[in-house]
Amino acid sequence: MDIPKDKLLWIYERMQLIRVFETRVSTEFGKGKIPGFVHLYAGEEAVAVGICANLTDADYMTSTHRGHGHCVAKGVDVRGMMAELFGKATGICKGKGGSMHIADMDKGMLGANGIVGGGPPLACGSGLTAKTTGTDQVTICFFGDGASEQGTLHESLNLAAIWKLPIIFVAENNGYAESTPAHYHCSVENIADRAAAYNMPGVTIDGNDLFAVYESAHEAVARARAGHGPSLLECKTYRHHGHFEGDAQTYKIAEENEKYRTELDPIKRFKDAVLARSLVSEAEMADIDGRVNAAIDEAVKFAEDSPFPEVQETFTDVYVSY
Amino acid sequence: MAERELNFGEALNEAMRQEMQRDPKVVIMGEDVAGGADVDHLEGDEAWGGVLGVTKGLVKEFGRERVIDTPISESGFIGAAVGAAATGLRPIAEMMFVGFMGVCFDQLLNQGAKLRYMFGGKAKVPLVIRTICGGGYRAAAQHSQVLHSLFTHIPGLKTVVPSTPYDAKGLLISAIRDDDLVIFFEDITFGGIKGAVPEEDYSIPFGKADVKRAGEDVTIVAIGKMVHHSLAAATELEKQGKSAEVIDPRTLSPFDEDTVLSSVEKTGRLVIADESHPRCNVATDIAAMVADKGFDYLNAPIKMVSAPHTPVPFSPPLEDHYLPNPQKINEAALGLF
Amino acid sequence: MSSVGIIANPRAGKDIRRLVAHGSILDTQEKVYIVRRAILGIQGAGANEVVLFPDPANIFTKALSGIENELRLTTRFLEMSIFDEASDSTRAAQLMREQGVTCVIVIGGDGTNRVVTKGSGSMPLVPLSTGTNNAFPQFLESTLAGLAAGYYAVRHFSPEMCTRPTKRLNLYRNGTLEDIALVDAAVCDYQFVGARAVWEAERLKELFLTQGQPTNIGLASIGGSLHPIRPADDAGLYVRFGGDTRSINAPIAPGMVVPVPIQHHGLMELGTRMPITFIPSIIALDGERELVVNADDRWEVELSWDGPRVLDIEKVMDAARQPTE
C-alpha cells in the first residue's frame, strides 16, 4: 500500500512529537520537576507510530512501563500527559497515575502498565469484547523483550489464538530487559519465532524502519479486522535512554549505542527515505518541527502552571460506588 | 411471586440466568463453566456446567459465545475478564478454587483493582469473580482456603460472602449489576444447603449486614459458613441461658459497621467467627473497629474464633481440629460471662 | 588443510511472508540443528576444520554446544566484528576465501546467497535452502551437504568437474556496477524498501531473471510459467507486467498463486545492458526490496556468467565413491 502524503506528514509529526516529548521529559526530570521515575521511549518511535498509523480511535491498545510513545502515537493529548507526569490535577489521570499509568479510554488507550507482562491478558479482554460484540476493533498489545519471558504473555498468545481474537501482539525488542541483555534472558533469538508454537504468524522486522513496521502492521491489522485472528510482530529496536532516567547504562555497548543514535535512528531514516523520493519537502518537515516544539513548550508550561490535586482527591475514584 | 426451596448452587444459577437474560453484555467465563467445548457430541450442550455444576444449563440457553470455557490459564483469563470489563462487557469469571488466585494475583492486585484509580476515574471494571472457598471437604491445603481477608485488604475490590441461598441470589445479582470488581466467595460445603428463594430477580445491597438471629447477651459476627456454626452455637447458648445475636455482614468490603456497633452496644459482648487464618484477617479487622468505635459498649474482651496459623491439613482428624465449629464458638461466647 | 566454511543467515525465514502468505517460521533452534548436522557431515568426510560465521543469533555457538562430545575436527570462528546486517555475511565469505577455505555451505535463501556471493569470489558455494521461497539454493538434508562439502575439501576434486557456474544479474546505476542478483531483479512501484518482501503482483512492473523453471516458487515461477529458462541456459528472461490482454497463474509466494498480467516478455542476452524503464521505483533483488530508483538516475541490468560456482552434490558424491589414490 502506498502511504498517502497526509499520513506521511502525520507519521513524521507523531515521531517528532514523541522524540521532543521524551527529550523534554528527560530535561524536566533532571531539573527535579517530575516526581517518581520515568522510562523513556526515544529511539523506538517507528514502532509505535508505524503501528498506530493503521488504527482508529476505536481500536484498543495495551501498553507498558515505557508507554509515553504509545500514548502519543494513539493520539493522547500531550498537555494532559505532561501534566500527569508533573502530578498535576489537570493530568490525563488527574495526577493519580503518573508516567506508568497514563490511560485514555476515549482513545482506546487501556493504560501504560507498571507490571512487566501485565498488559497481554488485558488485551485479550478488549479483544474478547470486540469479538463478542461483533465490532471490527483491533487491539494492539505492546510488550517488551523482558515481558516475553512472563507467563502472562504465553497464556495470552494461547488465548488469543484459540479464541481467534483480533489482537496484534507487538514485541518491542530493544535488546535489554532493564539491564539484562535479551541474548541472556530469552531462550530464542527472535521472539516472533515463538508464534509458531501458538499457531499464529510471526514476523521479525527492523523496528527502526518505519516503513517495515507500517507495512507489517497494515497486513496484521487487516487480518485481525477480517476475523482471521492474532499475529505477533517483533520489532527489533533500541532505546536511546536507560531503562529509567538516571540509569548509568553501563551494560550498553558504546558503538552500538552510537550507531542507533545516528545512522539507525528511526526518525533520521524516515526523513532520508521520504526526501529521497521527494514525497515530503524539507520545508514541510521544518514546519512540523516548529509546531511540535511549540506544542511541547506549551505542554510543559501547562503542566507547570497547573495546580496539584486537592488532597481530597486521594479518596475518590477507588470505586464507582461504595 | 412464589418462593421455592432452592439449594445454594441453584440460587446462584438462577441469578446468572436472569441477569444474562436481562443484559446481553453479561458473559460467563472460566474453566469448565460449560465443559466439553469443541467436543462434537456436546454441540450446544455442556459436560460439567462448572466444577460443582453451578453454571449448568446456561450454555444451552446462551451459547458458547456467552458461556466461555477457558484453558487452565488463570492469569490469562482473569486478566482477559478485567480487560473485557473495562471495554464494555460484564463478565462473571469463575475461579474454580480461591487458592488458584495465587496464579493470577497480579491481574487482580495490580490491574483490576487499580485501573479506575490509576486512570483518574476514567475506567470501570464491572466484573464478578466467583470462587469456591472453605474447608471440610478433605481437599487439603490448596483447595480448602478461606482468603476473603486477603482481598478485603485491597482497595478497589469488593468482597461478598453469602451464607444462604436467598442471600446468594440477591447478592450475586447485585454483584453483576455493580460497576466495580466483586469477588464472590462460595463455601464448598454449601451444596446441600437449601432455603426459600423468590423466583423473581431481586438484589441485596452491599454493605448491609443481616441479623440472622436476634439476641440480647452476646453478639456473634459470623462470616460465610460460620453463620451456620454460630446459629448452632446460639441454640446451645440458649439452653445455657445466654441469648446470642448472630450477625452476617454478607459483604466484607464494603462493611456494615453500624449494625455491628449497635448490636454490641446492646449486648456488650462480641465474638467474631471467621474461618480465616488468625493474623490480619477480617475478624481482627472487626475487632479493631469495635475497639476503636465501640470500646465503651464492651463489658468483656472481644473474642475471635478462627482457624489456626497453619495451612489446611488433609487428614480428617487434623482438618476437624483445624476448623472452627459450633462448640468452639460456644466456648468463646461462654468465656465472656 | 581441508577446511569448509558455514554461513547461516539468522534473519532468513522471519519476514512478512509469514503474515501475507504462508511462509514457514524457521526458528533459530531449527537452524541450530541444521548446522549441527552439516558440521557432522563435514567431519564424516574427514575434513580437518570447519570455519564458522560468528552470527549475531549465536546459531553456531548453540550448535557446537550440543555436539561437543562427538566433535573430532577443529572448529574455528572467524575473527570479525558483527553489525547484525547483511554485509556481515559478505565479509565472512571474503575472510573465508582469504583464509583458504575450500568451499562454504550457505544456509539461507536466494538473498543470503546473494550477499555471500559479494565476498566469496572463486570459492564454491554449497547453497542449502531453509526457507519456502527460494530458487537458487537446493533443498537438501544438511548432513549430505556437509558430507559433499567435506569430500570436496578433502579429496581435492577438480572445480571443473565438481562445481558448476551460475549466472547473475549486474545492476548498473549511471554506468557503474551497483549491485547484483542471482535469480531475479524485480522493478516495483513501492514507495519504500519497507518490509522488503514482494508479494503483491500488482506492484510488479518489470522483471529480470537468470532462471525460471516450472518447479520454482517466488518470482522465478513467473519465468517458469512463461518461458522456462534453466540455470544452465545461456540466456535470461525479461518480463514487463501490466495490461489486460494476457495473464498467467504463478506461485509468487508460498501458498500464494495469483494471476499476473503480462504485457511483454523476451529473452535476455548475455552481456547486453537493458535499461530499467519504470522510474521512480524500488528494485527487489532476489525477492527482497533493496534499491531505490530515483527519477534522475539511469539504471541498467545485464546478464552474465559471473555468479558463484556451486558445488554439484551428485558429482561430488559420485566421485567420492571411487577409492582414494
Coordinates of C-alpha atoms in Angstrom, one line a residue, chain C residues 6 8 30-40 52 59-60 63-64 67 107 142:
Chain C
I6 CA 29.5 -22.4 7.0
A8 CA 23.9 -19.1 8.1
E30 CA 15.9 -25.5 13.8
K31 CA 18.8 -23.7 12.2
V32 CA 21.0 -24.9 15.0
Y33 CA 20.0 -28.5 14.3
I34 CA 20.7 -27.9 10.6
V35 CA 24.1 -26.5 11.3
R36 CA 25.0 -29.4 13.7
R37 CA 24.1 -32.0 11.1
A38 CA 26.2 -30.1 8.5
I39 CA 29.2 -30.0 10.8
L40 CA 28.9 -33.7 11.5
L52 CA 32.2 -20.7 11.3
I59 CA 23.5 -20.2 15.9
F60 CA 26.9 -21.7 15.7
A63 CA 25.1 -25.8 17.5
L64 CA 28.6 -26.6 18.9
I67 CA 27.8 -31.8 19.8
I107 CA 22.2 -21.8 4.9
S142 CA 22.3 -30.7 5.7

